[in-house]
Coordinates of C-alpha atoms and ligand atoms in Angstrom, one line a residue:
M172 CA 27.0 -33.1 -26.7
S173 CA 29.4 -35.9 -25.8
S174 CA 30.9 -37.8 -28.7
D175 CA 29.3 -41.1 -27.9
K176 CA 25.8 -39.6 -27.7
V177 CA 23.4 -40.4 -30.6
P178 CA 21.8 -37.2 -31.8
D179 CA 18.3 -37.3 -30.5
T180 CA 16.7 -33.9 -31.2
P181 CA 16.5 -31.7 -34.2
V182 CA 19.1 -29.4 -32.8
E183 CA 21.4 -32.2 -31.9
I184 CA 21.0 -33.6 -35.5
I185 CA 21.8 -30.1 -36.9
V186 CA 24.9 -30.0 -34.8
D187 CA 25.9 -33.4 -36.0
L188 CA 25.4 -32.5 -39.7
L189 CA 27.2 -29.2 -39.4
S190 CA 30.1 -30.9 -37.7
K191 CA 30.3 -33.4 -40.5
A192 CA 30.0 -30.6 -43.1
K193 CA 32.8 -28.7 -41.4
N194 CA 35.0 -31.8 -41.4
V195 CA 34.3 -32.3 -45.1
A196 CA 35.1 -28.7 -45.8
A197 CA 38.3 -28.9 -43.7
A198 CA 39.4 -32.0 -45.7
R199 CA 39.3 -30.1 -48.9
G200 CA 41.6 -27.3 -49.7
D201 CA 39.3 -25.4 -52.1
V202 CA 36.4 -24.4 -49.9
P203 CA 36.0 -20.6 -49.7
K204 CA 36.8 -19.1 -46.3
E205 CA 33.5 -17.4 -46.2
L206 CA 31.7 -20.8 -46.4
T207 CA 33.9 -22.2 -43.6
S208 CA 33.2 -19.2 -41.5
Y209 CA 29.4 -19.5 -42.0
L210 CA 29.5 -23.2 -41.2
Q211 CA 31.4 -22.4 -38.0
K212 CA 28.9 -19.7 -37.0
A213 CA 26.0 -22.0 -37.6
L214 CA 27.7 -24.7 -35.6
D215 CA 28.4 -22.3 -32.7
I216 CA 24.8 -21.2 -32.6
A217 CA 23.3 -24.7 -32.8
S218 CA 25.8 -26.3 -30.4
G219 CA 25.6 -23.6 -27.8
L220 CA 21.8 -23.6 -27.5
D221 CA 21.1 -26.6 -25.2
D222 CA 24.0 -25.7 -22.9
Y223 CA 22.8 -22.2 -22.6
L224 CA 19.2 -23.3 -21.8
E225 CA 20.6 -25.6 -19.2
K226 CA 22.5 -22.8 -17.5
M227 CA 19.8 -20.2 -17.6
T228 CA 17.1 -22.6 -16.3
T229 CA 16.3 -22.8 -12.6
Q230 CA 18.5 -25.5 -11.0
E231 CA 16.9 -28.8 -10.3
S232 CA 16.2 -29.9 -6.7
E233 CA 18.6 -32.4 -5.0
P234 CA 16.2 -35.3 -5.4
L235 CA 15.8 -34.6 -9.1
A236 CA 19.6 -34.3 -9.5
E237 CA 20.0 -37.7 -7.7
L238 CA 17.3 -39.3 -9.8
Y239 CA 19.0 -38.1 -13.0
K240 CA 22.4 -39.4 -11.9
K241 CA 20.9 -42.7 -10.8
T242 CA 19.1 -43.0 -14.1
V243 CA 22.0 -42.2 -16.5
T244 CA 24.5 -44.3 -14.6
H245 CA 22.3 -47.4 -14.4
D246 CA 23.1 -50.4 -16.5
W247 CA 19.8 -50.7 -18.3
D248 CA 21.1 -53.3 -20.8
Q249 CA 22.0 -55.6 -17.8
V250 CA 18.7 -55.1 -16.2
H251 CA 17.0 -56.1 -19.3
K252 CA 19.3 -59.1 -19.8
E253 CA 18.4 -60.2 -16.3
G254 CA 14.7 -60.1 -17.3
K255 CA 13.9 -57.4 -14.8
T256 CA 12.4 -55.2 -17.6
M257 CA 10.3 -56.3 -20.5
F258 CA 12.0 -53.9 -22.8
R259 CA 15.5 -52.5 -23.2
L260 CA 15.1 -49.0 -21.8
P261 CA 17.5 -46.4 -23.2
K262 CA 18.6 -43.9 -20.5
E263 CA 17.9 -41.1 -23.1
C264 CA 14.2 -41.7 -22.3
I265 CA 14.5 -39.4 -19.3
T266 CA 13.0 -35.9 -19.8
G267 CA 15.9 -34.1 -18.0
H268 CA 16.5 -30.7 -16.5
V269 CA 15.1 -28.1 -18.9
E270 CA 12.1 -30.1 -19.9
G271 CA 11.4 -31.0 -16.3
Q272 CA 11.4 -27.4 -15.3
T273 CA 9.2 -26.5 -18.3
L274 CA 6.6 -29.0 -17.1
K275 CA 6.8 -27.7 -13.6
M276 CA 6.3 -24.2 -14.9
L277 CA 3.3 -25.3 -16.9
I278 CA 1.8 -26.8 -13.8
H279 CA 2.3 -23.5 -12.0
M280 CA 0.9 -21.5 -14.8
S281 CA -2.2 -23.6 -15.3
Q282 CA -2.6 -24.0 -11.5
A283 CA -3.1 -27.7 -12.1
K284 CA -3.9 -29.7 -9.0
R285 CA -4.4 -33.1 -10.6
V286 CA -2.0 -34.5 -13.2
L287 CA -1.7 -37.7 -15.2
E288 CA 1.5 -38.9 -16.7
I289 CA 1.5 -41.6 -19.3
G290 CA 5.0 -43.1 -19.4
M291 CA 6.9 -42.4 -16.2
F292 CA 10.3 -44.2 -16.8
T293 CA 12.3 -43.4 -13.7
G294 CA 10.0 -40.5 -12.6
Y295 CA 12.1 -37.4 -13.5
G296 CA 9.1 -35.7 -15.2
A297 CA 6.7 -37.0 -12.5
L298 CA 8.8 -35.5 -9.7
S299 CA 9.4 -32.2 -11.5
M300 CA 5.7 -31.8 -12.0
A301 CA 4.9 -32.9 -8.4
E302 CA 7.2 -30.1 -7.2
G303 CA 5.0 -27.6 -9.0
L304 CA 1.8 -29.0 -7.5
P305 CA 0.1 -27.5 -4.4
E306 CA 0.4 -29.5 -1.2
D307 CA -3.0 -31.2 -1.8
G308 CA -2.2 -31.8 -5.5
C309 CA -1.8 -35.3 -6.9
L310 CA -0.1 -37.0 -9.9
V311 CA -1.0 -40.4 -11.2
A312 CA 1.9 -41.9 -13.2
C313 CA 1.3 -44.8 -15.6
E314 CA 4.2 -47.1 -16.2
L315 CA 4.4 -50.5 -17.9
E316 CA 7.5 -51.7 -16.1
P317 CA 7.0 -52.6 -12.4
Y318 CA 10.9 -52.4 -12.1
L319 CA 10.7 -48.6 -12.6
R320 CA 8.4 -48.1 -9.7
E321 CA 10.8 -49.8 -7.4
F322 CA 13.6 -47.7 -9.0
A323 CA 11.9 -44.4 -8.5
Q324 CA 10.1 -44.9 -5.2
P325 CA 13.2 -44.5 -2.8
I326 CA 13.9 -41.1 -4.4
F327 CA 10.2 -40.0 -4.4
D328 CA 10.4 -40.9 -0.6
K329 CA 13.3 -38.5 -0.1
S330 CA 11.4 -35.6 -1.7
P331 CA 8.7 -33.7 0.2
H332 CA 6.7 -33.8 -3.0
G333 CA 7.0 -37.6 -3.6
K334 CA 3.9 -38.3 -1.6
K335 CA 1.8 -36.6 -4.2
I336 CA 2.8 -39.3 -6.8
T337 CA 0.8 -42.6 -7.2
V338 CA 2.4 -45.0 -9.7
K339 CA 0.1 -47.4 -11.6
T340 CA 2.0 -50.1 -13.3
G341 CA 0.7 -52.1 -16.3
S342 CA -0.5 -51.0 -19.7
A343 CA -1.4 -47.3 -19.7
M344 CA -4.5 -47.9 -21.7
D345 CA -5.8 -50.3 -19.0
T346 CA -5.1 -47.6 -16.4
L347 CA -6.9 -45.0 -18.4
K348 CA -9.9 -47.2 -18.6
E349 CA -9.8 -47.8 -14.8
L350 CA -9.5 -44.0 -14.2
A351 CA -12.3 -43.2 -16.5
A352 CA -14.6 -45.8 -14.9
A353 CA -13.9 -44.3 -11.5
G354 CA -14.9 -40.9 -12.9
E355 CA -11.4 -39.3 -12.4
Q356 CA -10.6 -36.1 -14.1
F357 CA -7.3 -34.2 -14.5
D358 CA -6.1 -30.7 -15.1
M359 CA -3.0 -31.7 -17.0
V360 CA -1.9 -34.8 -18.8
F361 CA 1.7 -35.5 -20.0
I362 CA 1.9 -38.1 -22.7
D363 CA 5.4 -39.6 -23.0
A364 CA 5.1 -43.4 -23.7
D365 CA 4.8 -45.6 -26.8
K366 CA 4.5 -43.3 -29.7
D367 CA 2.1 -45.2 -31.9
N368 CA -0.4 -45.2 -29.1
Y369 CA -0.3 -41.4 -28.6
I370 CA -3.4 -40.9 -30.7
N371 CA -5.3 -43.6 -28.8
Y372 CA -4.4 -42.1 -25.4
Y373 CA -5.3 -38.6 -26.7
N374 CA -8.7 -39.6 -28.0
F375 CA -9.5 -41.8 -25.0
I376 CA -8.7 -38.9 -22.7
L377 CA -10.9 -36.4 -24.5
D378 CA -13.7 -38.9 -25.3
N379 CA -14.0 -39.9 -21.7
N380 CA -13.6 -36.5 -20.1
L381 CA -10.4 -37.5 -18.3
L382 CA -9.2 -33.9 -19.0
R383 CA -11.3 -31.0 -17.7
I384 CA -12.3 -28.3 -20.0
Q385 CA -9.5 -25.7 -20.3
G386 CA -7.1 -28.5 -19.1
V387 CA -3.8 -29.1 -20.9
I388 CA -2.3 -32.1 -22.6
C389 CA 1.5 -32.0 -23.0
V390 CA 3.0 -34.3 -25.5
D391 CA 6.7 -35.2 -25.6
N392 CA 8.7 -35.8 -28.8
S393 CA 6.2 -34.2 -31.0
L394 CA 9.0 -33.1 -33.5
F395 CA 10.5 -36.6 -33.3
K396 CA 14.0 -35.8 -34.5
A397 CA 12.4 -33.6 -37.3
K398 CA 11.0 -36.8 -38.9
V399 CA 7.5 -35.3 -38.6
Y400 CA 8.3 -32.9 -41.4
L401 CA 11.1 -34.5 -43.4
E402 CA 9.6 -36.0 -46.6
D403 CA 11.8 -39.1 -46.7
T404 CA 10.7 -40.4 -43.3
T405 CA 9.9 -44.1 -43.1
D406 CA 10.5 -44.5 -39.4
R407 CA 7.4 -45.8 -37.6
N408 CA 7.5 -43.5 -34.6
G409 CA 8.2 -40.5 -36.8
L410 CA 5.2 -41.3 -39.0
A411 CA 3.0 -41.9 -35.9
L412 CA 3.9 -38.5 -34.5
R413 CA 3.4 -36.9 -37.9
E414 CA -0.1 -38.4 -38.0
F415 CA -0.7 -37.4 -34.4
N416 CA 0.2 -33.7 -35.0
H417 CA -1.9 -33.6 -38.1
F418 CA -4.9 -35.0 -36.2
V419 CA -4.5 -32.6 -33.3
S420 CA -4.1 -29.6 -35.5
N421 CA -7.4 -30.4 -37.2
D422 CA -9.3 -31.3 -34.0
P423 CA -11.9 -28.6 -33.1
R424 CA -11.9 -29.7 -29.4
V425 CA -8.5 -28.3 -28.8
E426 CA -5.9 -25.6 -29.6
Q427 CA -2.3 -26.5 -29.8
V428 CA 1.2 -25.2 -30.2
I429 CA 4.4 -27.2 -30.7
V430 CA 7.3 -25.7 -28.7
P431 CA 10.6 -26.6 -30.4
L432 CA 12.3 -27.5 -27.1
R433 CA 14.5 -30.6 -27.2
D434 CA 12.6 -33.1 -29.3
G435 CA 9.5 -30.9 -29.3
I436 CA 6.7 -30.5 -26.7
S437 CA 3.1 -30.0 -27.8
I438 CA 1.0 -28.0 -25.5
I439 CA -2.7 -28.8 -26.2
R440 CA -5.5 -27.0 -24.5
R441 CA -9.0 -28.4 -24.3
V442 CA -11.2 -25.5 -25.4
P443 CA -14.7 -24.8 -24.0
A444 CA -17.3 -27.0 -25.6
A445 CA -19.0 -23.9 -26.8
T446 CA -16.8 -23.2 -29.8
E447 CA -18.6 -22.9 -33.2
S448 CA -17.4 -26.3 -34.5
S449 CA -18.5 -28.4 -31.6
R450 CA -21.8 -26.5 -31.3
T451 CA -22.9 -27.9 -34.6
Q452 CA -22.1 -31.4 -33.6
C453 CA -24.8 -31.8 -30.9
E454 CA -27.9 -30.2 -29.6
I455 CA -27.2 -27.7 -26.9
T456 CA -29.2 -24.9 -25.2
D457 CA -27.4 -21.9 -26.5
D458 CA -27.6 -19.7 -23.4
E459 CA -25.6 -18.1 -20.5
V460 CA -25.9 -21.3 -18.4
F461 CA -24.0 -23.1 -21.2
H462 CA -21.6 -20.4 -22.1
G463 CA -21.3 -18.7 -18.7
V464 CA -22.3 -15.1 -18.1
K465 CA -20.3 -12.9 -20.6
G466 CA -18.5 -16.2 -21.4
R467 CA -17.2 -16.4 -17.8
S468 CA -17.4 -19.7 -15.8
I469 CA -18.8 -19.5 -12.3
L470 CA -15.4 -19.4 -10.7
D471 CA -14.2 -16.7 -13.1
R472 CA -17.3 -14.7 -12.1
M473 CA -16.1 -14.6 -8.6
R474 CA -12.8 -13.1 -9.5
L475 CA -12.3 -9.5 -8.4
D476 CA -9.5 -8.5 -10.9
G477 CA -9.3 -4.7 -11.3
K478 CA -11.7 -4.0 -8.4
V479 CA -10.8 -1.6 -5.6
A480 CA -11.7 -2.6 -2.1
Y481 CA -11.3 -1.5 1.5
V482 CA -11.7 -3.4 4.7
T483 CA -12.1 -1.6 8.0
G484 CA -10.8 -3.3 11.2
A485 CA -8.4 -5.2 8.9
G486 CA -5.5 -5.1 11.3
Q487 CA -6.5 -8.5 12.8
G488 CA -9.0 -11.3 13.0
I489 CA -12.0 -11.3 10.6
G490 CA -10.9 -8.1 8.8
R491 CA -7.5 -9.4 8.1
A492 CA -8.9 -12.6 6.7
F493 CA -11.3 -10.5 4.5
A494 CA -8.5 -8.3 3.2
H495 CA -6.5 -11.4 2.3
A496 CA -9.5 -13.0 0.6
L497 CA -10.4 -10.0 -1.5
G498 CA -6.7 -9.5 -2.5
E499 CA -6.3 -13.2 -3.4
A500 CA -9.4 -12.9 -5.6
G501 CA -7.7 -10.1 -7.5
A502 CA -8.8 -6.8 -5.9
K503 CA -6.6 -4.0 -4.8
V504 CA -7.1 -3.6 -1.1
A505 CA -6.9 -0.7 1.3
V506 CA -6.2 -2.1 4.8
V507 CA -7.9 0.2 7.3
D508 CA -7.4 0.1 11.0
M509 CA -7.4 2.6 13.9
E510 CA -4.0 1.2 14.8
Q511 CA -1.5 2.2 12.1
N512 CA 1.1 -0.5 12.9
K513 CA -1.5 -3.3 12.6
A514 CA -2.8 -1.9 9.3
E515 CA 0.8 -1.6 8.0
A516 CA 1.6 -5.2 9.1
V517 CA -1.4 -6.7 7.2
A518 CA -0.7 -4.5 4.1
K519 CA 2.9 -5.9 4.1
E520 CA 1.5 -9.4 4.2
L521 CA -0.7 -8.6 1.2
F522 CA 2.2 -7.0 -0.7
L523 CA 4.3 -10.1 -0.1
K524 CA 1.5 -12.1 -1.9
G525 CA 1.7 -9.7 -4.9
I526 CA -1.5 -7.9 -3.9
N527 CA -1.7 -4.1 -4.6
T528 CA -2.4 -2.5 -1.3
I529 CA -2.2 0.6 0.9
S530 CA -2.7 1.0 4.7
I531 CA -4.8 3.7 6.1
K532 CA -5.1 4.6 9.8
A533 CA -8.7 5.6 10.5
D534 CA -11.1 5.6 13.4
I535 CA -14.5 4.9 11.8
S536 CA -16.4 6.6 14.6
K537 CA -15.0 9.9 13.4
S538 CA -16.6 11.3 10.3
E539 CA -13.5 13.2 9.2
D540 CA -11.5 9.9 9.3
V541 CA -14.1 8.1 7.3
Q542 CA -14.1 10.8 4.6
R543 CA -10.3 10.9 4.5
M544 CA -10.3 7.1 4.1
I545 CA -12.6 7.2 1.1
D546 CA -10.8 10.2 -0.5
T547 CA -7.4 8.5 -0.1
I548 CA -8.6 5.4 -1.9
V549 CA -10.3 7.2 -4.7
S550 CA -7.4 9.6 -5.3
K551 CA -5.0 6.6 -5.3
W552 CA -6.9 4.2 -7.4
G553 CA -9.6 6.3 -9.1
A554 CA -12.6 4.3 -8.0
L555 CA -14.1 2.3 -5.1
H556 CA -16.0 -0.9 -5.9
I557 CA -16.0 -2.9 -2.7
A558 CA -16.6 -1.5 0.8
C559 CA -16.1 -3.9 3.6
N560 CA -17.3 -2.3 6.8
N561 CA -16.1 -4.7 9.4
A562 CA -14.7 -2.7 12.3
G563 CA -16.7 -3.2 15.5
I564 CA -16.3 -3.4 19.3
N565 CA -17.9 -5.6 21.9
M566 CA -18.3 -4.8 25.6
N567 CA -20.0 -6.9 28.2
S568 CA -22.3 -5.8 31.1
A569 CA -25.6 -6.9 32.6
S570 CA -28.3 -4.7 31.0
E571 CA -29.3 -3.1 34.3
D572 CA -25.7 -2.0 34.7
T573 CA -25.0 -0.9 31.1
S574 CA -23.7 2.6 31.2
L575 CA -24.7 5.2 28.6
E576 CA -21.0 5.5 27.9
E577 CA -20.8 1.9 26.9
W578 CA -24.0 2.1 24.9
D579 CA -22.8 5.2 23.1
Q580 CA -19.3 3.9 22.5
T581 CA -20.6 0.7 21.0
F582 CA -23.2 2.4 18.8
N583 CA -20.7 5.0 17.7
V584 CA -18.5 2.4 16.2
N585 CA -20.8 -0.5 15.3
L586 CA -23.8 1.4 14.0
R587 CA -23.1 5.1 13.5
G588 CA -19.6 4.3 12.2
T589 CA -20.8 1.6 9.8
F590 CA -23.5 4.0 8.6
M591 CA -20.9 6.8 8.0
C592 CA -18.8 4.3 6.0
C593 CA -21.8 3.1 4.0
Q594 CA -22.8 6.7 3.3
A595 CA -19.4 7.9 2.2
A596 CA -18.6 4.8 0.1
G597 CA -22.2 4.8 -1.2
R598 CA -21.9 8.4 -2.5
V599 CA -18.9 7.3 -4.6
M600 CA -20.5 4.1 -5.7
L601 CA -23.9 5.7 -6.7
K602 CA -22.0 8.2 -8.9
Q603 CA -20.1 5.2 -10.5
G604 CA -23.4 3.3 -10.9
Y605 CA -21.7 0.3 -9.3
G606 CA -20.7 -0.9 -5.9
K607 CA -20.7 -3.7 -3.3
I608 CA -21.0 -2.9 0.3
I609 CA -20.5 -5.7 2.8
N610 CA -21.1 -5.0 6.5
T611 CA -20.1 -7.3 9.3
A612 CA -23.1 -7.8 11.5
S613 CA -23.3 -10.8 13.9
M614 CA -25.3 -13.9 14.8
A615 CA -26.2 -11.7 17.8
S616 CA -28.6 -9.8 15.4
L617 CA -30.7 -13.0 15.3
I618 CA -30.3 -14.7 18.7
V619 CA -29.3 -13.5 22.1
P620 CA -25.9 -15.3 22.6
H621 CA -25.4 -16.4 26.2
P622 CA -24.4 -16.6 29.0
Q623 CA -22.3 -13.4 28.3
K624 CA -24.3 -10.2 28.6
Q625 CA -23.9 -7.8 25.7
L626 CA -27.0 -5.7 25.2
S627 CA -25.4 -2.8 23.4
Y628 CA -23.5 -5.1 21.0
N629 CA -26.6 -7.2 20.2
T630 CA -28.7 -4.2 19.6
S631 CA -26.1 -2.4 17.5
K632 CA -25.6 -5.5 15.3
A633 CA -29.4 -5.8 14.9
G634 CA -29.2 -2.2 13.7
V635 CA -26.5 -3.1 11.2
V636 CA -28.8 -5.7 9.7
K637 CA -31.6 -3.1 9.3
L638 CA -29.2 -0.5 8.0
T639 CA -28.1 -3.1 5.4
Q640 CA -31.7 -4.0 4.4
T641 CA -32.7 -0.4 4.0
L642 CA -29.7 0.7 2.0
G643 CA -29.7 -2.5 0.0
T644 CA -33.2 -1.9 -1.2
E645 CA -32.8 1.9 -1.6
W646 CA -29.6 1.7 -3.7
I647 CA -29.9 -1.4 -5.8
D648 CA -31.7 0.3 -8.7
R649 CA -28.6 2.5 -9.0
G650 CA -26.1 -0.4 -9.0
V651 CA -25.1 -0.5 -5.4
R652 CA -25.7 -3.8 -3.5
V653 CA -25.6 -3.8 0.3
N654 CA -25.4 -7.1 2.2
C655 CA -24.1 -8.2 5.5
I656 CA -22.3 -11.2 7.0
S657 CA -23.3 -12.5 10.4
P658 CA -20.6 -14.7 11.8
G659 CA -21.2 -16.9 14.8
I660 CA -18.6 -17.1 17.5
V661 CA -15.2 -16.7 15.8
D662 CA -12.0 -18.1 17.2
T663 CA -10.1 -14.8 17.4
P664 CA -7.6 -13.6 20.1
L665 CA -10.6 -11.6 21.5
I666 CA -12.4 -14.7 22.8
H667 CA -9.2 -16.0 24.5
S668 CA -9.5 -13.1 27.0
E669 CA -9.6 -14.1 30.7
S670 CA -13.3 -13.3 30.9
L671 CA -14.5 -15.1 27.8
R672 CA -12.2 -18.2 27.8
P673 CA -14.3 -20.1 30.4
L674 CA -17.3 -19.7 28.2
V675 CA -15.9 -21.5 25.2
Q676 CA -17.0 -25.0 26.4
R677 CA -20.5 -23.7 27.0
W678 CA -20.7 -22.2 23.5
L679 CA -19.4 -25.4 21.9
S680 CA -22.4 -27.3 23.3
D681 CA -24.7 -24.8 21.5
I682 CA -23.0 -25.2 18.1
P683 CA -24.2 -28.0 15.9
A684 CA -20.9 -27.9 13.9
G685 CA -19.1 -28.7 17.2
R686 CA -16.5 -26.0 16.8
L687 CA -16.0 -22.3 16.7
A688 CA -15.8 -20.5 13.4
Q689 CA -12.3 -19.9 12.0
V690 CA -11.8 -16.6 10.2
T691 CA -11.1 -18.6 7.1
D692 CA -14.7 -20.0 7.2
L693 CA -15.9 -16.5 6.3
Q694 CA -13.6 -15.7 3.4
A695 CA -15.6 -17.2 0.6
A696 CA -18.7 -15.3 1.6
V697 CA -17.0 -11.9 1.4
V698 CA -15.6 -12.8 -2.0
Y699 CA -19.0 -14.0 -3.2
L700 CA -20.8 -10.8 -2.0
A701 CA -18.0 -8.6 -3.5
S702 CA -18.3 -10.3 -6.9
D703 CA -20.6 -10.0 -9.8
A704 CA -21.9 -13.5 -9.1
S705 CA -24.0 -12.1 -6.2
D706 CA -25.4 -9.2 -8.2
Y707 CA -29.1 -10.2 -7.5
M708 CA -28.5 -10.3 -3.8
T709 CA -29.1 -7.2 -1.7
G710 CA -30.2 -6.4 1.8
H711 CA -29.3 -10.0 2.7
N712 CA -27.9 -11.1 6.1
L713 CA -25.6 -14.1 5.3
V714 CA -25.4 -16.1 8.5
I715 CA -22.3 -18.3 9.0
E716 CA -22.5 -19.8 12.5
G717 CA -22.2 -23.6 12.2
G718 CA -25.9 -23.9 12.8
Q719 CA -25.9 -22.2 16.2
S720 CA -28.8 -19.9 15.5
L721 CA -31.0 -22.9 14.6
W722 CA -30.7 -24.7 18.0
Ligands
SAM219 C1 10.1 -41.7 -22.8 S1 10.0 -42.7 -21.4 C2 9.2 -41.6 -20.3 C3 10.0 -40.6 -19.7 C4 9.5 -40.0 -18.5 N1 8.2 -39.3 -18.8 C5 10.4 -39.0 -17.8 O1 10.0 -38.0 -17.3 O2 11.6 -39.3 -17.7 C6 8.7 -43.8 -21.9 C7 8.2 -44.7 -20.8 O3 6.9 -45.2 -21.2 C8 6.7 -46.5 -20.8 N2 5.7 -47.2 -21.6 C9 5.9 -47.6 -22.9 N3 4.7 -48.1 -23.3 C10 3.9 -48.1 -22.3 C11 2.5 -48.5 -22.1 N4 1.9 -49.1 -23.1 N5 1.9 -48.3 -20.9 C12 2.6 -47.7 -19.9 N6 3.9 -47.3 -20.1 C13 4.5 -47.5 -21.2 C14 8.1 -47.1 -20.9 O4 8.3 -48.2 -20.1 C15 9.0 -45.9 -20.5 O5 9.4 -46.0 -19.2

């Protein structure tokens, strides 16, 4: 701490007091050595803490460093004297490096997408939080002083994250009212403005649903230089924070913890409305719709954490997208393809995203490969919950010319192969009493796509639907659900082949959605069918074709 700096946090105050005590001790000749040495040790511990935290915390970005420098070197007294700000703003207002990174970390951990800041100052906290937001995230910063928006904006503009920030100038309470009237809701709120209004901001936010359930409110200065717990406190802000902490700690709508970082940060989580205390406050229907099935919200019910999955034909296209989707939702994924290098490449992608994965080379038209695939997965991970039978081939010929070879080859992979996978996976799943099988069929099971000629493909995919319906009804009473997904025409490398490329325009005129399907259009469906949320669904053909089969 530099000598001209006023101690501002409990630790800084302790350092100041210990330094004074040390000086008093040094001025007297009769202080025992032991006491001087204890004082020195306490001083070393306290004075080293903030520096150490600074050093061990991830460095700030260049725009943040620039914003910090610009803020602490600015002549705020002069600005105020010139009437550019209503209040004299001390540069110590700034959140700074360690707190900024803490806020950014909280944004990541809570996966917040929409953030509200009350009290922006020069935008250090706002930009730190914006850096933690996803690309489509947004942060609304409330600030009383218009001067500060002008001050911060040029640096926001230099950062790739600055565009996520919208500054609303004026009284924060007016802005909160405006946001509530517009039905806005946030995942995280950072309160860091006028201390005696904290309680009003907090209550307004909760009373008006500005914070979503499970959302987080962070509050700065909640230790307020230790004045919140020192008995002789008369300071207005210290008393306001004391009352605020007391109120929050008794509020059944939330859980809170005060982290003794700098001047204290409270982290307050809005708990689900279904807690005992709030239940007694109003009439609710006390059921799974209200609480969620096994207490899990609908999005949680689509998580696949701890589940073991495989996807065949996962080396590219739809299968690759399915493998990523299942992994992102929490499953361990075996990436299966007849081309080993492709399976390995996709498994590497999943690994980079932190997904547990293995690659397996298997030709699903060979029964020994199918059994080896299942055995490998079960011996590696001890179970099999999700079987995604996606591998398939498509060949084109006029029906009068279709060779038996083409027919057999198509059926060997698309129908016989899918059956073998279903059977081998099903045997494991029936023993477990639980399983989800998702076959890739095709819109061609419903309509006859044209003008291309693909008799064997269409017929084999119609077979996949009937296979799915039969297994789906035969096995559901033993916990195994079997469904299929029928994509329309998907924009994969396959359709950019010489023979198919000219047909794209023709197809587009048959698709109400006006575009081909992207593989990403199919990802949510596979996660849904793989999750407990679809447990009542079996033998279903989920058609995703931009409306093409309806025209
Ligand atoms: C402690 S500073 C905020 C620091 C900031 N969060 C950061 O990351 O550096 C408090 C800010 O709140 C603003 N403020 C105070 N009262 C306000 C009010 N009623 N409405 C909006 N902003 C207010 C002040 O102008 C000041 O810029």
